[in-house]
Tab-separated table of C-alpha atoms in Angstrom:
chain	number	residue	atom	x	y	z
N	1	UNK	CA	153.586	214.926	118.435
N	2	UNK	CA	155.573	212.509	116.530
N	3	UNK	CA	153.655	209.674	117.692
N	4	UNK	CA	150.210	211.416	116.445
N	5	UNK	CA	152.030	212.231	112.870
N	6	UNK	CA	153.201	209.033	112.259
N	7	UNK	CA	149.964	207.014	113.181
N	8	UNK	CA	149.437	206.371	109.327
N	9	UNK	CA	152.665	204.811	108.944
N	10	UNK	CA	152.431	202.613	112.297
N	11	UNK	CA	153.851	198.983	111.407
N	12	UNK	CA	150.977	196.516	111.597
N	13	UNK	CA	152.945	194.492	114.438
N	14	UNK	CA	153.101	197.585	116.738
N	15	UNK	CA	149.127	198.040	116.689
N	16	UNK	CA	147.061	195.588	119.481
N	17	UNK	CA	144.912	193.202	117.494
N	18	UNK	CA	142.136	194.325	119.810
N	19	UNK	CA	142.263	198.379	119.933
N	20	UNK	CA	144.218	198.462	116.587
N	21	UNK	CA	145.808	201.203	118.432
N	22	UNK	CA	149.801	201.738	118.939
N	23	UNK	CA	150.898	199.343	121.960
N	24	UNK	CA	151.776	201.643	125.041
N	25	UNK	CA	151.939	198.372	127.379
N	26	UNK	CA	152.289	195.259	125.445
N	27	UNK	CA	151.778	192.526	127.277
N	28	UNK	CA	152.173	188.366	125.948
N	29	UNK	CA	149.680	185.410	126.836
N	30	UNK	CA	150.444	182.153	127.263
N	31	UNK	CA	149.636	181.573	123.642
N	32	UNK	CA	152.226	183.917	122.475
N	33	UNK	CA	150.280	186.767	121.190
N	34	UNK	CA	150.648	190.127	122.571
N	35	UNK	CA	148.024	192.548	123.600
N	36	UNK	CA	147.663	196.062	125.197
N	37	UNK	CA	147.462	195.771	128.440
N	38	UNK	CA	144.218	197.436	128.784
N	39	UNK	CA	142.452	195.611	126.027
N	40	UNK	CA	143.153	192.128	127.263
N	41	UNK	CA	142.331	192.734	130.815
N	42	UNK	CA	138.723	193.765	129.381
N	43	UNK	CA	138.623	190.951	127.312
N	44	UNK	CA	139.424	188.573	130.205
N	45	UNK	CA	137.160	190.588	132.751
N	46	UNK	CA	134.418	189.917	130.411
N	47	UNK	CA	134.476	186.327	131.123
N	48	UNK	CA	136.203	185.383	127.736
N	49	UNK	CA	138.733	182.568	128.437
N	50	UNK	CA	140.228	182.231	124.813
N	51	UNK	CA	143.000	184.011	123.075
N	52	UNK	CA	141.183	186.814	121.113
N	53	UNK	CA	143.383	186.036	118.033
N	54	UNK	CA	143.659	182.675	117.704
N	55	UNK	CA	140.809	181.399	119.694
N	56	UNK	CA	142.831	178.851	121.755
N	57	UNK	CA	141.636	177.941	125.097
N	58	UNK	CA	143.631	179.434	127.739
N	59	UNK	CA	145.199	177.092	130.428
N	60	UNK	CA	146.718	179.990	132.240
N	61	UNK	CA	145.149	183.662	132.106
N	62	UNK	CA	148.411	185.539	133.314
N	63	UNK	CA	150.469	187.339	131.013
N	64	UNK	CA	153.750	189.018	130.999
N	65	UNK	CA	154.962	192.356	129.699
N	66	UNK	CA	156.758	192.167	126.081
N	67	UNK	CA	159.887	194.300	127.055
N	68	UNK	CA	161.404	193.955	123.495
N	69	UNK	CA	158.353	194.824	121.695
N	70	UNK	CA	157.761	197.928	123.967
N	71	UNK	CA	161.767	199.083	123.152
N	72	UNK	CA	161.446	198.420	119.541
N	73	UNK	CA	158.315	200.803	119.643
N	74	UNK	CA	160.388	203.038	121.945
N	75	UNK	CA	163.202	203.253	119.351
N	76	UNK	CA	160.538	203.521	116.343
N	77	UNK	CA	158.943	206.756	118.140
N	78	UNK	CA	162.279	208.345	119.250
N	79	UNK	CA	163.667	208.215	115.420
N	80	UNK	CA	160.375	209.496	114.115
N	81	UNK	CA	161.241	211.067	110.243
N	82	UNK	CA	164.683	209.546	110.547
N	83	UNK	CA	163.627	206.070	110.949
N	84	UNK	CA	164.784	203.862	108.077
N	85	UNK	CA	161.832	203.185	105.670
N	86	UNK	CA	163.620	199.593	105.214
N	87	UNK	CA	163.013	199.116	108.969
N	88	UNK	CA	159.356	199.905	108.994
N	89	UNK	CA	159.570	197.720	105.549
N	90	UNK	CA	160.828	194.735	107.359
N	91	UNK	CA	158.562	194.894	110.319
N	92	UNK	CA	155.385	195.162	108.208
N	93	UNK	CA	157.158	192.382	105.931
N	94	UNK	CA	156.733	190.110	108.961
N	95	UNK	CA	153.481	190.948	109.790
N	96	UNK	CA	152.474	190.123	106.114
N	97	UNK	CA	154.225	186.592	106.120
N	98	UNK	CA	152.727	185.745	109.154
N	99	UNK	CA	149.358	186.331	108.082
N	100	UNK	CA	150.800	184.160	104.874
N	101	UNK	CA	151.755	181.487	107.360
N	102	UNK	CA	148.260	181.620	109.158
N	103	UNK	CA	146.080	181.607	105.542
N	104	UNK	CA	144.653	178.363	104.675
N	105	UNK	CA	145.133	179.656	100.732
N	106	UNK	CA	148.764	178.473	100.611
N	107	UNK	CA	150.490	175.088	100.312
N	108	UNK	CA	152.978	173.847	102.591
N	109	UNK	CA	155.547	174.016	100.128
N	110	UNK	CA	154.808	177.726	99.722
N	111	UNK	CA	154.737	178.217	103.593
N	112	UNK	CA	158.283	176.486	103.622
N	113	UNK	CA	159.374	179.169	101.701
N	114	UNK	CA	157.771	181.948	103.836
N	115	UNK	CA	159.656	180.355	106.909
N	116	UNK	CA	162.794	180.805	105.142
N	117	UNK	CA	161.993	184.595	104.107
N	118	UNK	CA	161.231	185.131	107.807
N	119	UNK	CA	164.495	183.451	109.064
N	120	UNK	CA	166.635	186.121	106.306
N	121	UNK	CA	164.292	189.179	108.074
N	122	UNK	CA	165.035	188.171	111.412
N	123	UNK	CA	168.740	188.578	110.778
N	124	UNK	CA	167.986	192.371	110.339
N	125	UNK	CA	167.139	192.682	114.488
N	126	UNK	CA	169.444	192.578	117.102
N	127	UNK	CA	167.744	189.736	118.978
N	128	UNK	CA	167.208	187.248	116.001
N	129	UNK	CA	165.530	184.279	118.270
N	130	UNK	CA	163.548	186.642	120.171
N	131	UNK	CA	161.938	188.523	117.212
N	132	UNK	CA	160.429	184.934	116.354
N	133	UNK	CA	158.452	185.185	119.666
N	134	UNK	CA	157.726	189.269	119.532
N	135	UNK	CA	156.278	189.043	116.284
N	136	UNK	CA	153.854	186.301	117.419
N	137	UNK	CA	155.143	183.247	115.110
N	138	UNK	CA	155.289	181.007	117.960
N	139	UNK	CA	151.594	180.633	118.522
N	140	UNK	CA	151.056	180.223	114.600
N	141	UNK	CA	153.776	177.754	114.080
N	142	UNK	CA	152.545	175.293	117.025
N	143	UNK	CA	148.953	175.764	115.564
N	144	UNK	CA	150.456	174.888	112.360
N	145	UNK	CA	152.180	171.965	113.532
N	146	UNK	CA	149.807	170.726	116.056
N	147	UNK	CA	146.606	172.024	115.275
N	148	UNK	CA	146.186	170.649	111.447
N	149	UNK	CA	144.464	167.069	112.474
N	150	UNK	CA	143.706	166.239	109.065
N	151	UNK	CA	147.025	167.043	107.270
N	152	UNK	CA	148.610	164.191	105.195
N	153	UNK	CA	152.050	163.178	106.190
N	154	UNK	CA	153.307	164.318	102.568
N	155	UNK	CA	156.918	165.105	101.928
N	156	UNK	CA	156.193	168.778	101.489
N	157	UNK	CA	154.294	168.675	104.933
N	158	UNK	CA	157.027	167.097	106.886
N	159	UNK	CA	159.637	169.209	105.326
N	160	UNK	CA	157.735	172.254	106.692
N	161	UNK	CA	157.194	170.934	109.671
N	162	UNK	CA	160.885	170.241	109.961
N	163	UNK	CA	161.694	173.875	109.556
N	164	UNK	CA	158.623	174.755	111.800
N	165	UNK	CA	159.829	172.739	114.580
N	166	UNK	CA	163.233	173.954	114.379
N	167	UNK	CA	161.970	177.825	114.939
N	168	UNK	CA	159.909	176.345	117.919
N	169	UNK	CA	162.340	174.633	119.660
N	170	UNK	CA	164.773	177.840	119.420
N	171	UNK	CA	161.963	179.938	120.711
N	172	UNK	CA	160.819	177.872	123.872
N	173	UNK	CA	164.693	178.412	125.313
N	174	UNK	CA	163.296	182.096	125.347
N	175	UNK	CA	161.262	181.401	128.530
N	176	UNK	CA	158.363	180.755	126.103
N	177	UNK	CA	158.024	176.936	127.384
N	178	UNK	CA	154.213	177.493	128.745
N	179	UNK	CA	153.284	177.995	125.003
N	180	UNK	CA	153.831	174.291	125.122
N	181	UNK	CA	150.724	173.678	127.239
N	182	UNK	CA	148.610	173.755	124.216
N	183	UNK	CA	149.545	170.172	124.056
N	184	UNK	CA	147.179	169.703	126.837
N	185	UNK	CA	144.217	169.374	124.535
N	186	UNK	CA	143.590	165.877	123.394
N	187	UNK	CA	143.323	166.518	119.733
N	188	UNK	CA	146.879	168.135	119.770
N	189	UNK	CA	148.364	165.638	122.004
N	190	UNK	CA	147.348	163.130	119.219
N	191	UNK	CA	148.846	164.987	116.223
N	192	UNK	CA	152.510	165.119	118.475
N	193	UNK	CA	152.100	161.098	118.703
N	194	UNK	CA	151.492	160.966	115.006
N	195	UNK	CA	154.284	163.037	114.479
N	196	UNK	CA	156.312	161.026	116.551
N	197	UNK	CA	155.309	157.699	115.275
N	198	UNK	CA	155.869	158.466	111.598
N	199	UNK	CA	157.745	161.794	111.049
N	200	UNK	CA	161.094	161.748	109.466
N	201	UNK	CA	164.326	161.636	112.200
N	202	UNK	CA	164.737	165.033	112.227
N	203	UNK	CA	161.101	165.689	113.350
N	204	UNK	CA	161.699	163.336	115.806
N	205	UNK	CA	164.835	164.973	117.322
N	206	UNK	CA	162.911	168.178	117.553
N	207	UNK	CA	159.903	166.542	119.301
N	208	UNK	CA	162.600	164.888	121.748
N	209	UNK	CA	163.884	168.286	122.302
N	210	UNK	CA	160.578	169.201	123.377
N	211	UNK	CA	159.999	166.475	125.525
N	212	UNK	CA	163.358	167.211	127.618
N	213	UNK	CA	162.242	170.934	127.625
N	214	UNK	CA	158.700	170.044	128.903
N	215	UNK	CA	160.000	167.530	131.678
N	216	UNK	CA	162.586	169.893	132.998
N	217	UNK	CA	160.035	172.944	133.438
N	218	UNK	CA	157.772	173.799	136.494
N	219	UNK	CA	155.798	175.964	133.878
N	220	UNK	CA	154.704	172.700	132.076
N	221	UNK	CA	154.565	170.215	134.873
N	222	UNK	CA	151.241	169.265	134.163
N	223	UNK	CA	152.134	168.597	130.564
N	224	UNK	CA	154.982	166.549	131.765
N	225	UNK	CA	153.218	164.333	133.641
N	226	UNK	CA	150.704	163.753	130.904
N	227	UNK	CA	153.517	162.646	128.516
N	228	UNK	CA	155.309	160.696	131.169
N	229	UNK	CA	151.963	158.663	131.393
N	230	UNK	CA	151.657	158.160	127.983
N	231	UNK	CA	152.559	154.742	127.069
N	232	UNK	CA	152.890	155.099	123.461
N	233	UNK	CA	155.089	157.897	123.563
N	234	UNK	CA	157.495	156.362	125.868
N	235	UNK	CA	157.781	153.289	123.775
N	236	UNK	CA	158.246	155.376	120.622
N	237	UNK	CA	161.238	157.558	122.838
N	238	UNK	CA	163.215	154.014	124.028
N	239	UNK	CA	162.816	152.625	120.120
N	240	UNK	CA	164.754	155.732	119.068
N	241	UNK	CA	167.788	154.625	121.313
N	242	UNK	CA	168.520	151.949	119.277
N	243	UNK	CA	169.687	154.243	116.198
N	244	UNK	CA	172.815	154.964	117.334
N	245	UNK	CA	172.627	158.314	115.891
N	246	UNK	CA	171.758	162.093	116.356
N	247	UNK	CA	168.286	160.743	117.072
N	248	UNK	CA	169.311	158.505	119.767
N	249	UNK	CA	171.285	161.210	121.222
N	250	UNK	CA	167.828	163.253	121.380
N	251	UNK	CA	165.885	160.288	122.985
N	252	UNK	CA	168.539	160.005	125.655
N	253	UNK	CA	167.951	163.332	126.790
N	254	UNK	CA	164.475	162.802	126.510
N	255	UNK	CA	164.516	159.993	128.679
N	256	UNK	CA	167.110	161.396	131.531
N	257	UNK	CA	164.461	164.682	131.856
N	258	UNK	CA	161.351	162.158	132.011
N	259	UNK	CA	163.189	160.350	134.823
N	260	UNK	CA	163.310	163.308	136.993
N	261	UNK	CA	159.896	162.812	138.013
N	262	UNK	CA	160.121	159.997	140.286
N	263	UNK	CA	156.537	159.043	138.971
N	264	UNK	CA	157.580	158.393	135.746
N	265	UNK	CA	160.455	155.871	136.552
N	266	UNK	CA	158.316	152.819	136.368
N	267	UNK	CA	156.627	153.574	133.281
N	268	UNK	CA	160.088	153.584	131.565
N	269	UNK	CA	161.451	150.800	133.023
N	270	UNK	CA	158.281	148.842	132.268
N	271	UNK	CA	158.648	150.284	128.415
N	272	UNK	CA	162.312	148.995	128.255
N	273	UNK	CA	164.092	152.004	129.107
N	274	UNK	CA	166.964	149.968	130.861
N	275	UNK	CA	167.837	148.052	127.940
N	276	UNK	CA	167.556	150.935	125.496
N	277	UNK	CA	170.120	153.173	127.305
N	278	UNK	CA	172.630	149.725	128.012
N	279	UNK	CA	172.265	149.237	124.075
N	280	UNK	CA	172.916	153.422	123.320
N	281	UNK	CA	175.891	153.403	125.962
N	282	UNK	CA	177.322	150.211	124.449
N	283	UNK	CA	177.048	151.945	120.895
N	284	UNK	CA	178.152	155.373	122.314
N	285	UNK	CA	181.609	153.818	123.319
N	286	UNK	CA	182.444	153.466	119.525
N	287	UNK	CA	181.569	157.074	118.548
N	288	UNK	CA	183.321	160.270	119.355
N	289	UNK	CA	180.778	162.095	120.606
N	290	UNK	CA	177.494	161.006	122.512
N	291	UNK	CA	175.149	161.710	125.482
N	292	UNK	CA	176.721	158.511	127.235
N	293	UNK	CA	177.225	160.382	130.712
N	294	UNK	CA	173.567	161.674	130.324
N	295	UNK	CA	172.540	157.894	129.527
N	296	UNK	CA	174.320	156.992	132.657
N	297	UNK	CA	172.724	159.552	134.820
N	298	UNK	CA	169.319	158.100	133.719
N	299	UNK	CA	170.183	154.765	134.480
N	300	UNK	CA	171.296	155.560	137.860
N	301	UNK	CA	168.017	156.991	138.452
N	302	UNK	CA	166.266	154.038	137.024
N	303	UNK	CA	167.704	151.573	139.322
N	304	UNK	CA	165.444	152.907	142.203
N	305	UNK	CA	163.058	149.888	140.921
N	306	UNK	CA	164.317	146.537	141.807
N	307	UNK	CA	163.025	145.273	138.063
N	308	UNK	CA	165.533	147.634	136.571
N	309	UNK	CA	168.639	146.210	138.510
N	310	UNK	CA	167.195	142.659	137.960
N	311	UNK	CA	166.911	144.062	134.380
N	312	UNK	CA	170.660	144.981	134.108
N	313	UNK	CA	172.084	142.080	135.942
N	314	UNK	CA	170.347	139.712	133.391
N	315	UNK	CA	171.730	141.966	130.575
N	316	UNK	CA	174.610	140.073	128.954
N	317	UNK	CA	176.047	143.467	128.300
N	318	UNK	CA	174.386	145.403	131.142
N	319	UNK	CA	176.902	145.353	134.481
N	320	UNK	CA	179.965	145.512	131.671
N	321	UNK	CA	178.963	148.703	129.841
N	322	UNK	CA	178.468	150.365	133.321
N	323	UNK	CA	181.905	149.312	134.479
N	324	UNK	CA	183.324	150.803	131.735
N	325	UNK	CA	181.851	154.088	132.000
N	326	UNK	CA	183.639	154.397	135.616
N	327	UNK	CA	186.756	155.581	133.485
N	328	UNK	CA	186.656	156.938	130.254
N	329	UNK	CA	190.012	159.282	129.185
N	330	UNK	CA	188.279	161.445	126.933
N	331	UNK	CA	185.063	162.147	129.121
N	332	UNK	CA	184.820	161.891	132.868
N	333	UNK	CA	181.367	163.157	133.021
N	334	UNK	CA	179.533	159.797	133.135
N	335	UNK	CA	182.013	158.536	136.208
N	336	UNK	CA	179.833	159.293	139.087
N	337	UNK	CA	176.652	157.927	137.740
N	338	UNK	CA	178.665	154.679	136.653
N	339	UNK	CA	180.092	154.089	140.316
N	340	UNK	CA	176.642	155.255	141.780
N	341	UNK	CA	175.268	152.499	139.569
N	342	UNK	CA	177.318	149.978	140.722
N	343	UNK	CA	177.132	150.246	144.430
N	344	UNK	CA	173.497	150.022	143.814
N	345	UNK	CA	174.049	146.932	141.852
N	346	UNK	CA	176.780	145.186	143.833
N	347	UNK	CA	175.242	146.151	147.353
N	348	UNK	CA	172.687	142.915	147.337
N	349	UNK	CA	173.776	140.963	143.894
N	350	UNK	CA	176.546	138.421	143.942
N	351	UNK	CA	176.352	138.241	140.236
N	352	UNK	CA	176.922	141.926	139.607
N	353	UNK	CA	179.731	141.881	142.237
N	354	UNK	CA	181.363	138.998	140.109
N	355	UNK	CA	180.505	140.337	136.648
N	356	UNK	CA	181.916	143.675	137.563
N	357	UNK	CA	185.242	142.344	138.860
N	358	UNK	CA	185.614	140.057	135.760
N	359	UNK	CA	184.672	143.371	133.970
N	360	UNK	CA	188.009	145.057	135.331
N	361	UNK	CA	186.241	147.422	137.558
N	362	UNK	CA	188.874	147.265	140.472
N	363	UNK	CA	191.420	148.732	137.642
N	364	UNK	CA	188.996	151.312	136.376
N	365	UNK	CA	188.424	152.628	140.059
N	366	UNK	CA	191.857	152.796	140.426
N	367	UNK	CA	192.594	154.829	137.745
N	368	UNK	CA	189.578	157.037	138.317
N	369	UNK	CA	191.148	158.056	142.022
N	370	UNK	CA	194.059	158.919	140.213
N	371	UNK	CA	192.592	161.262	137.708
N	372	UNK	CA	191.074	164.869	137.714
N	373	UNK	CA	187.725	163.705	138.485
N	374	UNK	CA	185.587	165.606	141.444
N	375	UNK	CA	186.208	164.558	145.171
N	376	UNK	CA	182.605	163.451	145.296
N	377	UNK	CA	183.260	160.918	142.629
N	378	UNK	CA	186.233	159.886	144.232
N	379	UNK	CA	184.568	159.203	147.474
N	380	UNK	CA	182.014	157.056	145.623
N	381	UNK	CA	184.943	155.163	144.241
N	382	UNK	CA	186.207	154.560	147.596
N	383	UNK	CA	182.795	153.553	148.978
N	384	UNK	CA	182.557	151.064	145.825
N	385	UNK	CA	185.928	149.648	146.647
N	386	UNK	CA	185.283	148.993	150.488
N	387	UNK	CA	181.839	147.573	149.696
N	388	UNK	CA	183.252	144.830	146.899
N	389	UNK	CA	185.796	143.978	149.339
N	390	UNK	CA	183.402	143.431	152.364
N	391	UNK	CA	181.310	141.692	150.227
N	392	UNK	CA	183.913	139.495	148.994
N	393	UNK	CA	185.167	138.201	152.298
N	394	UNK	CA	181.234	137.944	153.072
N	395	UNK	CA	180.785	135.997	149.718
N	396	UNK	CA	184.004	133.595	150.718
N	397	UNK	CA	182.556	132.912	154.262
N	398	UNK	CA	178.861	131.544	152.479
N	399	UNK	CA	180.519	129.093	150.153
């Protein structure tokens, strides 16, 4: 059979790391490493709770079929002698490059060149991003970025981390989010925090994107809870809101994602997220593109805390910033959250009602009702108008 005849030329990545035989039923662990199903089952059945290749502790011992790799192997077997030597060479080159990344003998400057070579080689495969995962680069990069506790934050190291994290961000979107559960280990989470505190703006953007992804997935729920209780992390993310740049956009999305968990809301308010988001919205009004609608959605969720309401009302720009979000010709995406937030604020605060009216909320609401916004937003706008009218009459009686 051609499979047997081709045994000597089997690409390294088509062999199980345990049995060294050609994969027949490849499955992938939570670490991103792929094994032959029967081999990894025997490994786990023997009481081993680590990944055979990386020796990482397994937080989850389940595995999923690696259908992309199975398909590549099937194509390779069907082509037999007709397979392009260039294709086999490319696959083996990927294996060699992965080995170089894993090696402690090479500098980060050299490993950065290796990553660039990997990107070029992956262009030769149909599903470029999935190749990063199927060829085992995700687990390698995660270990290089978060497992190197003693690595100094030199310029060459940070340049490597920037590129490595860009790969990681693209890969976790391919249903590989569970690989990030390695951050549950205290040393790796500590490294995450070091990079967040002292890394470049590009590194911080990628880390914010990872926080957003982690907080949005049920597969990383426990890790999301851990991040939401990490005071230092929340403080760092909130500080980024004041940068008025791409990094503040990423921070806004991370905070909005974190606020989806009710238990995080108090922590975010305590660490200054409300004031930070208001500052972001004020700055965003001067920018053509921003995540103002996301910031507005986060504020509405944070207003579940009474202290958050007080903070908005006491902020000189608070209510007025939200009023300006009610109707924006270029973007009505944040209108519903803005109106919802004003309903919460104006219901029990005379100061909020007076500030909203001075800020022009009535004309904003009328413009909104005449716009092409959704029916739900218009319903909320009518509720706010009715509330302001009834409260105005009530306030007059109490004067």
